[in-house]
Short mmCIF file of C-alpha atoms and ligand atoms in Angstrom, two decimals:
data_model
loop_
_atom_site.label_atom_id
_atom_site.label_comp_id
_atom_site.label_asym_id
_atom_site.label_seq_id
_atom_site.Cartn_x
_atom_site.Cartn_y
_atom_site.Cartn_z
CA MET A 1 51.36 171.72 80.88
CA PRO A 2 51.89 170.31 84.40
CA GLU A 3 50.22 172.24 87.15
CA LYS A 4 52.20 173.33 90.16
CA GLU A 5 49.28 174.42 92.27
CA ASN A 6 50.68 173.05 95.56
CA GLN A 7 54.18 174.39 95.19
CA PRO A 8 54.93 177.83 96.58
CA PRO A 9 56.44 180.20 94.02
CA ALA A 10 60.22 180.49 94.11
CA ASN A 11 60.12 183.90 95.79
CA SER A 12 57.38 183.14 98.30
CA PRO A 13 58.16 183.57 102.01
CA SER A 14 58.15 179.81 102.56
CA ASN A 15 61.07 179.55 100.15
CA SER A 16 62.96 182.52 101.49
CA ASN A 17 65.31 180.60 103.84
CA PRO A 18 68.49 180.27 101.79
CA GLU A 19 69.60 177.17 103.71
CA SER A 20 66.42 175.28 102.82
CA THR A 21 66.75 175.96 99.09
CA LYS A 22 70.53 175.76 98.74
CA PRO A 23 71.44 172.54 96.88
CA LYS A 24 73.65 170.33 99.08
CA ARG A 25 77.11 169.81 97.62
CA ARG A 26 78.26 166.22 97.44
CA GLY A 27 81.92 165.12 97.97
CA PRO A 28 84.78 166.65 99.98
CA PRO A 29 84.66 170.35 100.93
CA ARG A 30 86.10 172.62 98.26
CA SER A 31 89.48 174.16 99.30
CA LYS A 32 89.64 177.94 99.35
CA LYS A 33 90.98 179.64 96.22
CA PRO A 34 94.55 180.91 96.71
CA ALA A 35 94.72 184.70 96.88
CA ALA A 36 95.74 186.41 93.64
CA GLY A 37 99.53 186.37 93.06
CA LYS A 38 100.07 183.75 95.75
CA SER A 39 99.25 180.66 93.75
CA LYS A 40 101.66 177.77 94.14
CA LYS A 41 102.38 175.28 91.45
CA VAL A 42 101.21 171.84 92.50
CA GLU A 43 104.21 169.58 92.41
CA ASP A 44 102.81 166.68 94.32
CA SER A 45 103.14 163.73 91.93
CA SER A 46 100.24 162.00 93.67
CA VAL A 47 97.93 164.64 92.17
CA LYS A 48 97.07 163.35 88.71
CA GLN A 49 97.10 165.85 85.86
CA LYS A 50 93.88 165.77 83.80
CA LYS A 51 94.51 163.99 80.52
CA PRO A 52 93.44 165.93 77.45
CA ASP A 53 90.47 164.25 75.92
CA ALA A 54 89.85 163.55 72.25
CA VAL A 55 87.82 166.71 71.71
CA THR A 56 90.19 169.16 73.36
CA ALA A 57 93.52 167.39 72.62
CA ASP A 58 94.72 169.46 69.69
CA ARG A 59 92.68 172.59 70.28
CA PRO A 60 95.07 175.50 71.05
CA VAL A 61 94.58 176.77 74.59
CA PRO A 62 94.15 180.55 74.54
CA GLN A 63 97.10 182.13 76.37
CA LYS A 64 96.39 185.00 78.72
CA GLN A 65 98.74 187.88 77.98
CA ASP A 66 99.99 189.99 80.83
CA ASN A 67 99.11 193.25 79.10
CA ALA A 68 95.82 191.91 77.69
CA GLN A 69 93.14 194.59 77.43
CA PRO A 70 89.42 193.93 77.23
CA PRO A 71 88.35 194.10 73.58
CA LYS A 72 87.16 197.54 72.53
CA ARG A 73 83.42 197.84 71.86
CA THR A 74 83.05 198.82 68.27
CA GLN A 75 79.37 198.10 67.90
CA LYS A 76 76.63 200.46 69.06
CA GLN A 77 74.73 199.51 72.20
CA PRO A 78 71.55 197.65 71.22
CA GLN A 79 68.60 199.98 71.14
CA ARG A 80 66.10 199.85 73.96
CA ALA A 81 62.73 198.26 73.30
CA PRO A 82 60.22 200.93 72.30
CA GLU A 83 58.17 202.41 75.12
CA ARG A 84 54.91 200.61 75.82
CA LYS A 85 51.95 202.40 74.25
CA LYS A 86 49.17 203.57 76.57
CA PRO A 87 45.92 201.61 76.19
CA HIS A 88 43.53 203.27 73.75
CA HIS A 89 40.90 205.14 75.75
CA ASP A 90 38.02 203.22 74.18
CA GLN A 91 39.56 199.72 74.19
CA ALA A 92 37.33 197.08 75.81
CA GLY A 93 38.96 195.80 79.00
CA SER A 94 36.27 193.30 80.01
CA VAL A 95 33.52 191.24 78.45
CA ARG A 96 30.98 193.70 79.84
CA ASP A 97 32.76 196.65 78.17
CA LEU A 98 32.76 194.70 74.94
CA ALA A 99 29.07 193.85 75.06
CA LYS A 100 28.27 197.52 75.75
CA LEU A 101 29.95 198.57 72.50
CA LYS A 102 27.07 197.12 70.46
CA GLY A 103 25.36 199.98 68.66
CA VAL A 104 28.02 202.47 69.80
CA ARG A 105 30.83 201.73 67.37
CA PRO A 106 32.15 198.68 65.46
CA ILE A 107 34.06 196.24 67.66
CA VAL A 108 37.46 195.23 66.28
CA ALA A 109 39.48 192.10 66.96
CA LEU A 110 42.45 190.19 65.56
CA THR A 111 44.10 186.87 66.25
CA ALA A 112 47.55 186.58 67.84
CA TYR A 113 49.57 183.49 68.62
CA ASP A 114 52.77 184.74 70.26
CA SER A 115 54.10 187.50 72.50
CA VAL A 116 55.34 189.76 69.70
CA MET A 117 52.03 189.76 67.86
CA SER A 118 50.13 190.06 71.13
CA ARG A 119 51.85 193.34 71.94
CA LEU A 120 51.52 194.71 68.40
CA VAL A 121 47.88 193.74 67.98
CA CYS A 122 46.87 195.11 71.35
CA ASP A 123 48.80 198.35 70.93
CA ALA A 124 47.03 198.84 67.58
CA GLY A 125 43.84 199.30 69.62
CA VAL A 126 41.81 196.10 69.17
CA ASP A 127 39.02 195.37 71.65
CA PHE A 128 40.05 191.76 72.02
CA ILE A 129 42.73 189.34 70.93
CA LEU A 130 41.70 185.84 69.91
CA VAL A 131 44.25 183.08 70.27
CA GLY A 132 42.51 181.12 67.55
CA ASP A 133 43.00 177.47 66.75
CA SER A 134 43.79 178.96 63.33
CA VAL A 135 47.33 178.85 64.75
CA GLY A 136 47.28 175.31 63.31
CA THR A 137 46.84 176.43 59.71
CA THR A 138 48.64 179.79 59.91
CA LEU A 139 51.78 178.92 61.86
CA LEU A 140 51.95 175.19 62.59
CA GLY A 141 51.69 173.91 59.04
CA HIS A 142 48.45 171.91 59.45
CA LYS A 143 45.89 171.76 56.64
CA THR A 144 42.94 172.25 59.02
CA THR A 145 42.44 173.27 62.67
CA ILE A 146 41.53 169.72 63.67
CA PRO A 147 45.02 168.60 64.79
CA VAL A 148 45.31 171.58 67.18
CA ASP A 149 45.05 170.37 70.77
CA MET A 150 45.11 171.70 74.33
CA THR A 151 48.92 171.63 74.49
CA ASP A 152 49.09 173.93 71.45
CA MET A 153 46.37 176.22 72.76
CA LEU A 154 47.88 176.50 76.24
CA ARG A 155 51.36 177.21 74.89
CA HIS A 156 50.17 179.94 72.49
CA THR A 157 47.67 181.48 74.91
CA ALA A 158 50.34 181.71 77.63
CA ALA A 159 52.76 183.31 75.14
CA VAL A 160 50.16 185.92 74.21
CA ARG A 161 49.39 186.58 77.90
CA ARG A 162 53.10 187.01 78.76
CA ALA A 163 53.18 190.16 76.60
CA GLU A 164 50.68 191.65 79.09
CA PRO A 165 48.20 192.93 76.50
CA ASN A 166 45.94 195.71 77.76
CA CYS A 167 42.87 194.25 76.09
CA LEU A 168 40.64 191.24 76.52
CA LEU A 169 42.26 187.88 75.68
CA VAL A 170 40.02 185.10 74.34
CA ALA A 171 41.32 181.56 73.69
CA ASP A 172 39.78 179.00 71.36
CA LEU A 173 38.63 175.67 72.72
CA PRO A 174 40.24 173.15 70.36
CA PHE A 175 38.53 170.37 68.41
CA GLY A 176 36.78 167.66 70.43
CA GLU A 177 37.14 169.28 73.86
CA ALA A 178 33.42 170.10 74.08
CA SER A 179 32.32 166.60 73.05
CA PHE A 180 33.46 164.27 75.89
CA SER A 181 31.49 165.41 78.91
CA PHE A 182 30.68 168.63 80.69
CA ASP A 183 33.37 167.90 83.30
CA HIS A 184 35.96 167.54 80.56
CA LEU A 185 34.81 170.77 78.91
CA LEU A 186 34.90 172.59 82.24
CA ASP A 187 38.41 171.31 82.90
CA SER A 188 39.68 172.42 79.47
CA ALA A 189 38.09 175.86 79.86
CA ARG A 190 39.56 176.14 83.35
CA ARG A 191 43.04 175.29 82.06
CA LEU A 192 42.84 177.88 79.27
CA MET A 193 42.10 180.50 81.92
CA GLN A 194 44.29 179.31 84.82
CA GLN A 195 47.30 178.00 82.92
CA GLY A 196 47.01 179.97 79.67
CA GLY A 197 45.83 183.24 81.22
CA ALA A 198 42.77 183.69 78.97
CA ASP A 199 40.00 186.05 80.09
CA ALA A 200 37.37 184.12 78.14
CA ILE A 201 37.05 181.14 75.82
CA LYS A 202 35.48 180.65 72.40
CA ILE A 203 33.47 177.56 71.52
CA GLU A 204 32.31 176.61 68.01
CA GLY A 205 28.64 175.61 67.74
CA GLY A 206 25.08 176.77 68.36
CA ARG A 207 22.12 174.89 69.89
CA ASP A 208 24.21 171.74 70.31
CA VAL A 209 26.58 173.38 72.80
CA ALA A 210 24.26 176.00 74.31
CA ASP A 211 23.40 174.01 77.47
CA ASP A 212 27.06 173.45 78.27
CA ILE A 213 27.86 177.10 77.57
CA GLU A 214 25.12 178.12 80.02
CA LYS A 215 26.74 175.98 82.73
CA LEU A 216 30.22 177.38 81.97
CA VAL A 217 28.88 180.95 82.16
CA ALA A 218 27.24 180.07 85.50
CA THR A 219 30.64 178.99 86.86
CA GLY A 220 32.14 182.35 85.86
CA ILE A 221 33.69 181.44 82.51
CA PRO A 222 32.88 184.07 79.88
CA VAL A 223 32.12 182.46 76.52
CA LEU A 224 32.34 183.83 72.99
CA GLY A 225 30.05 181.85 70.67
CA HIS A 226 30.85 180.95 67.05
CA ILE A 227 28.27 180.16 64.34
CA GLY A 228 28.17 179.96 60.54
CA LEU A 229 31.21 178.26 59.11
CA LEU A 230 32.75 176.18 61.90
CA PRO A 231 36.29 175.31 60.76
CA GLN A 232 36.43 172.39 63.24
CA THR A 233 33.63 170.68 61.28
CA VAL A 234 35.32 171.07 57.90
CA LYS A 235 35.65 167.29 57.46
CA ALA A 236 31.91 166.85 58.05
CA ILE A 237 30.72 169.73 55.86
CA GLY A 238 33.17 168.91 53.08
CA GLY A 239 35.02 172.23 52.75
CA TYR A 240 34.82 175.94 53.50
CA ARG A 241 31.73 177.72 52.15
CA LYS A 242 29.20 180.49 52.85
CA PHE A 243 26.29 179.84 55.24
CA GLY A 244 22.72 181.12 55.21
CA ALA A 245 22.16 181.17 51.45
CA ASP A 246 18.90 179.20 51.68
CA ARG A 247 15.95 179.82 53.96
CA GLN A 248 16.49 176.73 56.11
CA GLU A 249 20.12 177.58 56.79
CA ALA A 250 19.22 181.19 57.58
CA GLU A 251 16.59 179.99 60.08
CA ASP A 252 19.06 177.54 61.62
CA LEU A 253 21.56 180.37 62.09
CA TYR A 254 18.90 182.44 63.80
CA THR A 255 17.99 179.56 66.16
CA ASP A 256 21.68 179.02 66.96
CA ALA A 257 22.31 182.71 67.63
CA ILE A 258 19.30 182.96 69.96
CA ALA A 259 20.39 179.78 71.79
CA LEU A 260 23.84 181.33 72.37
CA GLU A 261 22.32 184.59 73.54
CA GLU A 262 20.12 182.71 76.03
CA ALA A 263 23.11 180.66 77.19
CA GLY A 264 24.83 183.91 78.17
CA CYS A 265 27.53 184.38 75.49
CA PHE A 266 28.97 187.87 75.78
CA ALA A 267 29.37 188.03 71.96
CA VAL A 268 29.05 185.69 68.97
CA VAL A 269 31.44 185.24 66.03
CA GLY A 270 29.58 184.79 62.74
CA GLU A 271 31.89 183.29 60.12
CA MET A 272 31.15 183.30 56.37
CA ILE A 273 27.46 184.15 56.75
CA GLU A 274 25.53 185.68 53.85
CA GLU A 275 25.74 189.45 54.30
CA SER A 276 21.99 190.12 54.44
CA VAL A 277 21.44 187.28 56.93
CA ALA A 278 24.31 188.46 59.15
CA ARG A 279 22.95 192.02 59.10
CA GLU A 280 19.53 190.79 60.22
CA LEU A 281 21.04 188.50 62.89
CA ALA A 282 23.03 191.40 64.33
CA LYS A 283 19.78 193.35 64.65
CA GLN A 284 17.92 190.45 66.27
CA ILE A 285 20.31 189.32 68.99
CA LEU A 286 21.42 191.20 72.10
CA PRO A 287 25.11 190.20 72.16
CA PRO A 288 27.35 191.75 69.50
CA LEU A 289 27.80 189.71 66.32
CA ILE A 290 31.47 189.79 65.33
CA GLY A 291 31.76 188.98 61.65
CA ILE A 292 34.49 187.34 59.64
CA GLY A 293 33.69 187.18 55.95
CA SER A 294 30.06 188.11 56.83
CA GLY A 295 29.92 191.69 55.55
CA ALA A 296 29.57 195.15 57.02
CA GLY A 297 26.24 194.66 58.80
CA CYS A 298 27.81 192.93 61.83
CA ASP A 299 28.52 194.70 65.13
CA GLY A 300 32.25 194.17 64.71
CA GLN A 301 34.95 192.48 62.65
CA ILE A 302 37.67 189.95 63.35
CA LEU A 303 40.42 188.78 61.00
CA VAL A 304 43.41 186.46 61.24
CA SER A 305 46.45 188.69 61.85
CA THR A 306 48.78 186.77 59.53
CA ASP A 307 46.26 187.21 56.68
CA VAL A 308 46.03 190.96 57.34
CA LEU A 309 49.82 191.19 57.29
CA GLY A 310 50.46 189.08 54.19
CA TYR A 311 52.52 186.59 56.21
CA HIS A 312 51.40 183.17 55.07
CA VAL A 313 52.07 180.06 53.07
CA ASN A 314 48.49 179.53 51.90
CA LYS A 315 46.50 182.23 50.14
CA PRO A 316 44.07 183.96 52.54
CA PRO A 317 40.30 183.78 51.88
CA SER A 318 38.99 186.30 49.34
CA PHE A 319 37.11 188.42 51.94
CA VAL A 320 40.39 189.35 53.69
CA LYS A 321 41.89 192.78 53.12
CA THR A 322 45.67 192.54 53.27
CA TYR A 323 47.30 195.65 54.75
CA ALA A 324 50.96 194.66 54.32
CA ASN A 325 53.13 192.16 52.47
CA LEU A 326 55.33 190.68 55.18
CA ASN A 327 56.16 187.68 53.00
CA HIS A 328 57.87 190.08 50.61
CA VAL A 329 59.61 192.15 53.31
CA ILE A 330 60.90 189.04 55.09
CA SER A 331 62.10 187.19 52.03
CA LYS A 332 63.93 190.29 50.74
CA ALA A 333 65.71 190.75 54.09
CA LEU A 334 66.60 187.06 54.41
CA SER A 335 67.98 186.86 50.86
CA GLN A 336 70.11 189.94 51.51
CA TYR A 337 71.54 188.34 54.65
CA VAL A 338 72.37 185.11 52.81
CA THR A 339 74.02 187.04 49.96
CA GLU A 340 76.07 189.17 52.36
CA VAL A 341 77.36 186.18 54.33
CA LYS A 342 78.27 184.29 51.16
CA SER A 343 80.06 187.32 49.72
CA LYS A 344 81.78 188.08 53.08
CA LYS A 345 80.11 191.49 53.28
CA PHE A 346 78.72 190.48 56.69
CA PRO A 347 80.23 190.35 59.25
CA ALA A 348 82.16 193.42 58.12
O1 LIG B 1 40.59 180.35 64.95
C1 LIG B 1 40.32 181.47 64.54
O2 LIG B 1 41.18 182.27 64.19
C2 LIG B 1 38.90 181.84 64.47
C3 LIG B 1 38.59 183.12 63.77
C4 LIG B 1 38.60 182.84 62.33
C5 LIG B 1 37.32 183.70 64.22
O3 LIG B 1 38.06 181.15 64.93
#
C-alpha cells in the first residue's frame, strides 16, 4: 500500500483554495448552455454531425415525451443500517485493560477479516479482534497461512479498522517478516499500525523472537506472543498437532512463555497445547494466556470467527464449537434466488 505521508489530506487547509485544486480544462472555452425553451437548431453545415458508431448505431434512442412523469416508486425505501451498539462496559479498550483481566474473568477474542465481521464481532463484546493470517486459509483459498503477505494483512487490517470497532485490534505479522532483520520487522510492524490501523501486532514464536519483541515493545509497539502450534511453521513440523505431550516439549513451552513475558508481551496465545500444560503455564506467567484448542485452564479463549459461524470450505478443527451454520443459511438463500430468477418469480 503506497504511503502518502507527505501529501496533505484532501480537506486540509493547504488544499482548500478551489483554484489550486481545480483541474485545468484543455481546449476552447465551453459555450454557455442556451436557456431552456430558447434552444436553436444548429443549421450550419460546417458543424459536422456525430456519426453513429458501431455500438450505438442500431440501438433505439429513448424519446423524451412531453408529458413524461418520473417513474412511481413502488419499492419500499431501503431500511436504515441498525443503530451502533454501545461498547460493552467491561470490554478491554487497551492492552493494559486486557492484561488486567487476568484472574478477573476469562478474556474473549475472535478473528475478523473485513468490515462487516469487524462490527459484528466487536458488538458481540469481545475484548480484542485478531486480524489473523488465518485469512489465507479461511477466506483466500490457501492451504496454509504461508502465502499470506503484508499486502493481504494490510488490506484486511484496514478493512477491519474502517468499521471503527470499539475494542482492541491486533494484526498478525505474516510469514517471514520477523526473519530478515530487526529493521525489516520494525518496518512491517509499523506499517500494520500506521497503514492498517492495528493497535498491536501478533508474532509467532518464543525464545527465538523474544529479543526482537523486546525491542519492538521498547519502541511502543504492543506485542501479542504466540506459542504451541505455530501455523507458519507447518511445513517444518509436518502438520498440525498438539504440543506439550512430552516432558521436553512442556519444558520448552514454559521457557518460551517466560521469554515472551520478559520481552514485554501484553498477552500470549497458546495454540493446541495439552490442557494440563496450558493450565500450569497460565498459572506461571504474568501475562494472560489466551488459548485456542488448549482447554479451559487458560486465561481466555480465541477462535476463528468463520469456524464459529459454520462458514467454511474446510472442516474446522475438532476443538471448535460451531454456534451457527452459515454455509447452510447462505446456500439455501442463494439456491432460492437462482430458482426464482430462472422461473421468472424474481423480479416480480
Ligand atoms: O491467524 C489466526 O487466526 C491465529 C489464531 C488461530 C490465534 O493465529
